[in-house]
Amino acid sequence: MKKSLLIVAFLLVAVTPFCQNAERFVNDLLSNMTLDEKIGQLNQYNGDWGATGKITPEGDKEQQIKQGKVGSMLNVTGVETVRKLQALALQSRLKIPLIFGQDVIHGFRTTFPIPLGEAASWDLSLMEKSARIAATEAAAYGINWTFAPMVDIARDPRWGRVMEGAGEDTYFGSQVAQARVKGFQGQGLGAVDAVMACAKHFAAYGAAVGGRDYNSVDMSLRQLNETYLPPFQAAVNAGVATLMSSFNDINGIPATANSYILREKLKKEWHFNGFVVSDWGSIGEMIRHGYAKDGYEAALKAITAGTDMDMESRCYRDHLKQLVADGKVPVSLINEAVKRILLKKYELGLFSDPYRFCNDERQARQVNNQENRRFAREDGEKSIVLLKNDPVNGRPLLPLFPNNQTIAFIGPFVKATVANHGFWAISFPDDSTRIVSQFEGLRNQLDASSTLLYAEGCHVNDNDESGFAEAVRVASQADIVILSLGEAPDMSGEAKSRSNLRLPGVQEALLETVSAVGKPVVLLLNAGRPLIFNWASEHVPSILYTWWLGTEAGNSIADVLVGTCNPSGKLPMSFPRTEGQIPLYYNHYSTGRPAKDDDDKFYVSAYIDLPNSPEYPFGYGLSYTTFDVAKLQLSSDRMPIQGGRLNVSVEVKNTGNYDGEEVVQLYIRDLVGCVVRPVRELKGFKKIFLRKGEVQTVSFALTPNDLKFFNNDLQYINEPGTYEVFVGHSSLASLKGTFELIK
Ligand code: BGC
């Protein structure tokens, strides 16, 4: 206690003068800036990589940087290029350095599992560490700002961008948001290996109608506050430097000009002191939204609502000056936005050394960093979810025996290298030689007495079945068949909505054809979202969901196949049985006619042609061992709203034959509320390691804060009443206790 007080006191003493100096410096600078120079700081241009919209032409850009008309660049990578552009900025009258931003979404030179896949590890320190490494590598390449983490809650797997987030749950998503922000920003923005994080896309982007990217969102403010905003608030509490507004409208007002979320919630209520960047061109897109007549009106609406920086729409550049001249925008509004940006430049240390992120030696060290690759392998292993592992001939098929086996490895992804990155990775020319394929990964783990055969079988997404015969031939020679199927990496991500979530092309036909050979089959599913694969769920004994795991995918997958790593991932999204079930999420509201079980069809809320449950529920995932969760104990059956605290404990036993990790999950249910409450809500989870036969007590602390919700007046309240608590392996946890929240 004393020690922590001392640390706080030290931080106050150390940080306060820093803030005062920053304030003073920025105020001085601001007072010397012309209106043109101020507007320049609010303007961001694209560099030479990965445009996701229209861009400003080269020559123009360089001139404008020299004239101080650009505050930041995105998609500029590498010390040499960054240095060149920074030198142009330093030729401007006030020599204000540029900030360099990039989508460093799941790693940089070393790529990690796509964020949704990594979320399946339920391991927050792992996620923090991968963000830390990504930041270190990117910062060494001159980047000082990443447009990550994406913290959008996503309950619709048709939406391609589910791959970038942490899935469907607000509590879980908030924890992950914090871990990732901490990872990117490390010891704080002054450190040379820290990059500014950017929580995006503010807000409710994941709730777009029909899962169609960029689409509208119409929802109650209560729902917005309760489900979609908390991960952003969590990111702000973790000190996130920036936020990005989203493309969608919320209840008719585009997020880019939505003063409710940007001013009222973010800047006023949450005291956010960083800055907000628009999404690509989204200020200008308000014209096509039909929310602004022209660029002039779009700029007016965006700056008024609180969007500080304009990414590539050029509306601020072209219209803010006139808006000030016309008395529509007070200079104070511009000053506020500029100040927010300059403060971050100061915190990044760019004023004292604009080239501090440009160091050739540091950059060279990241090119193929073995330590980072070792971590990526572990990250990949822990992100894999074992969905099924039925016995074949009296024994579960996995893990494989590594010796005296003939294994057929079949499918379009088996020998792929770069594809293992998944979407939103920055490709480098040497990637294909650095990335281990799934085939090589497995071959390296088998001993000389085993044979690994290969057939491509089919392509990812066409109707060509000419490879089936070879696949059947190879399968016939094998003791066991592994099929690596799924959607291509670029079938998820931005603008990658899908209406059909089945395996594309003829992959399912290949699976059925090869299965008919009669050899035991293990299925690997590579994907950026929950796919639908009912036939496989019913007929294939072992299924591993491998997402896209990054640079070390081949090795991570092999480690799990042969059992040097026991899988421990759990699904961060519910997996539907058909597209018709979407949206599907475990924490839906209680209806007046809930179905009792999958077969209950008597005037209940259910589909008559489907079981009511998902194919695989939220929080679900198996292990090579088994765990028993028992002896639920509550420290009391009452918790006072004032200062209350309840301890919930269970005993977890590893009852199987392998050491392993289990994610113990705690859910609550508020039985009666002034508004209808969800049937379950995750409120705690712990990932523990247990040796074979070992027993551990796992405890969770619940406080009234965990039970708060938004009422219809948008007040965040505690309400006395009865609560149920469930603890177990997934959102189906059945061990139950009850307590009263009392006044
Ligand atoms: C995406 C953002 C991304 C930006 C810059 C946009 O199209 O929506 O998530 O950060 O492009 O690449």
mmCIF file of N, CA and C in Angstrom, residues 4 23 32 48 141 159 184 236 263 287 307 334 357 389 412 422 439 454 459 478 499 629 644:
data_model
loop_
_atom_site.group_PDB
_atom_site.id
_atom_site.type_symbol
_atom_site.label_atom_id
_atom_site.label_comp_id
_atom_site.label_asym_id
_atom_site.label_seq_id
_atom_site.Cartn_x
_atom_site.Cartn_y
_atom_site.Cartn_z
ATOM 1 N N SER A 4 2.716 1.571 -3.195
ATOM 2 C CA SER A 4 1.963 2.093 -4.336
ATOM 3 C C SER A 4 1.688 3.593 -4.174
ATOM 4 N N GLU A 23 1.986 21.726 -22.159
ATOM 5 C CA GLU A 23 0.969 22.779 -22.316
ATOM 6 C C GLU A 23 1.610 24.084 -22.772
ATOM 7 N N ASN A 32 1.835 31.210 -32.313
ATOM 8 C CA ASN A 32 2.625 31.677 -33.464
ATOM 9 C C ASN A 32 2.118 31.162 -34.795
ATOM 10 N N ASP A 48 2.597 5.641 -49.604
ATOM 11 C CA ASP A 48 2.810 4.810 -50.786
ATOM 12 C C ASP A 48 2.255 3.405 -50.656
ATOM 13 N N TYR A 141 10.602 1.036 -37.676
ATOM 14 C CA TYR A 141 10.466 1.360 -39.102
ATOM 15 C C TYR A 141 9.938 2.782 -39.302
ATOM 16 N N TRP A 159 -20.142 -9.769 -41.501
ATOM 17 C CA TRP A 159 -19.307 -8.574 -41.558
ATOM 18 C C TRP A 159 -17.836 -9.001 -41.579
ATOM 19 N N PHE A 184 0.488 -1.600 -27.176
ATOM 20 C CA PHE A 184 0.991 -0.686 -28.211
ATOM 21 C C PHE A 184 1.727 0.499 -27.587
ATOM 22 N N VAL A 236 -10.033 4.308 -23.432
ATOM 23 C CA VAL A 236 -9.725 5.652 -22.927
ATOM 24 C C VAL A 236 -9.149 5.534 -21.516
ATOM 25 N N ARG A 263 -18.472 14.444 -28.719
ATOM 26 C CA ARG A 263 -18.330 15.508 -27.714
ATOM 27 C C ARG A 263 -18.870 15.077 -26.361
ATOM 28 N N ILE A 287 -21.277 13.641 -47.779
ATOM 29 C CA ILE A 287 -22.041 14.191 -48.912
ATOM 30 C C ILE A 287 -22.881 13.056 -49.516
ATOM 31 N N THR A 307 -14.495 15.819 -34.672
ATOM 32 C CA THR A 307 -13.471 15.065 -35.407
ATOM 33 C C THR A 307 -12.290 16.008 -35.623
ATOM 34 N N ILE A 334 -10.907 25.280 -33.891
ATOM 35 C CA ILE A 334 -9.728 24.802 -34.621
ATOM 36 C C ILE A 334 -8.556 24.673 -33.654
ATOM 37 N N PHE A 357 12.323 8.127 -34.453
ATOM 38 C CA PHE A 357 11.830 6.818 -34.897
ATOM 39 C C PHE A 357 12.578 6.345 -36.153
ATOM 40 N N ASN A 389 -13.073 -33.569 -31.015
ATOM 41 C CA ASN A 389 -11.999 -34.567 -31.013
ATOM 42 C C ASN A 389 -12.587 -35.903 -30.576
ATOM 43 N N PRO A 412 -6.033 -26.575 -50.172
ATOM 44 C CA PRO A 412 -5.423 -25.443 -50.870
ATOM 45 C C PRO A 412 -4.494 -24.595 -49.999
ATOM 46 N N GLY A 422 -2.897 -13.734 -43.046
ATOM 47 C CA GLY A 422 -4.268 -13.261 -42.896
ATOM 48 C C GLY A 422 -4.369 -11.832 -43.407
ATOM 49 N N PHE A 439 2.572 -27.433 -44.197
ATOM 50 C CA PHE A 439 3.199 -28.699 -44.573
ATOM 51 C C PHE A 439 4.584 -28.826 -43.924
ATOM 52 N N TYR A 454 1.139 -35.274 -49.840
ATOM 53 C CA TYR A 454 0.448 -34.007 -50.103
ATOM 54 C C TYR A 454 -0.398 -34.059 -51.370
ATOM 55 N N HIS A 459 -8.751 -25.642 -55.534
ATOM 56 C CA HIS A 459 -8.380 -24.256 -55.223
ATOM 57 C C HIS A 459 -9.347 -23.745 -54.162
ATOM 58 N N ALA A 478 -2.831 -43.378 -46.901
ATOM 59 C CA ALA A 478 -2.468 -42.837 -45.577
ATOM 60 C C ALA A 478 -3.163 -43.561 -44.429
ATOM 61 N N SER A 499 -22.365 -13.164 -47.737
ATOM 62 C CA SER A 499 -23.716 -13.585 -47.394
ATOM 63 C C SER A 499 -23.748 -15.093 -47.177
ATOM 64 N N VAL A 629 -15.295 -28.755 -13.319
ATOM 65 C CA VAL A 629 -15.475 -27.551 -12.485
ATOM 66 C C VAL A 629 -16.569 -27.874 -11.480
ATOM 67 N N GLY A 644 -19.998 -3.239 -1.409
ATOM 68 C CA GLY A 644 -20.104 -4.700 -1.350
ATOM 69 C C GLY A 644 -19.059 -5.409 -2.196
#
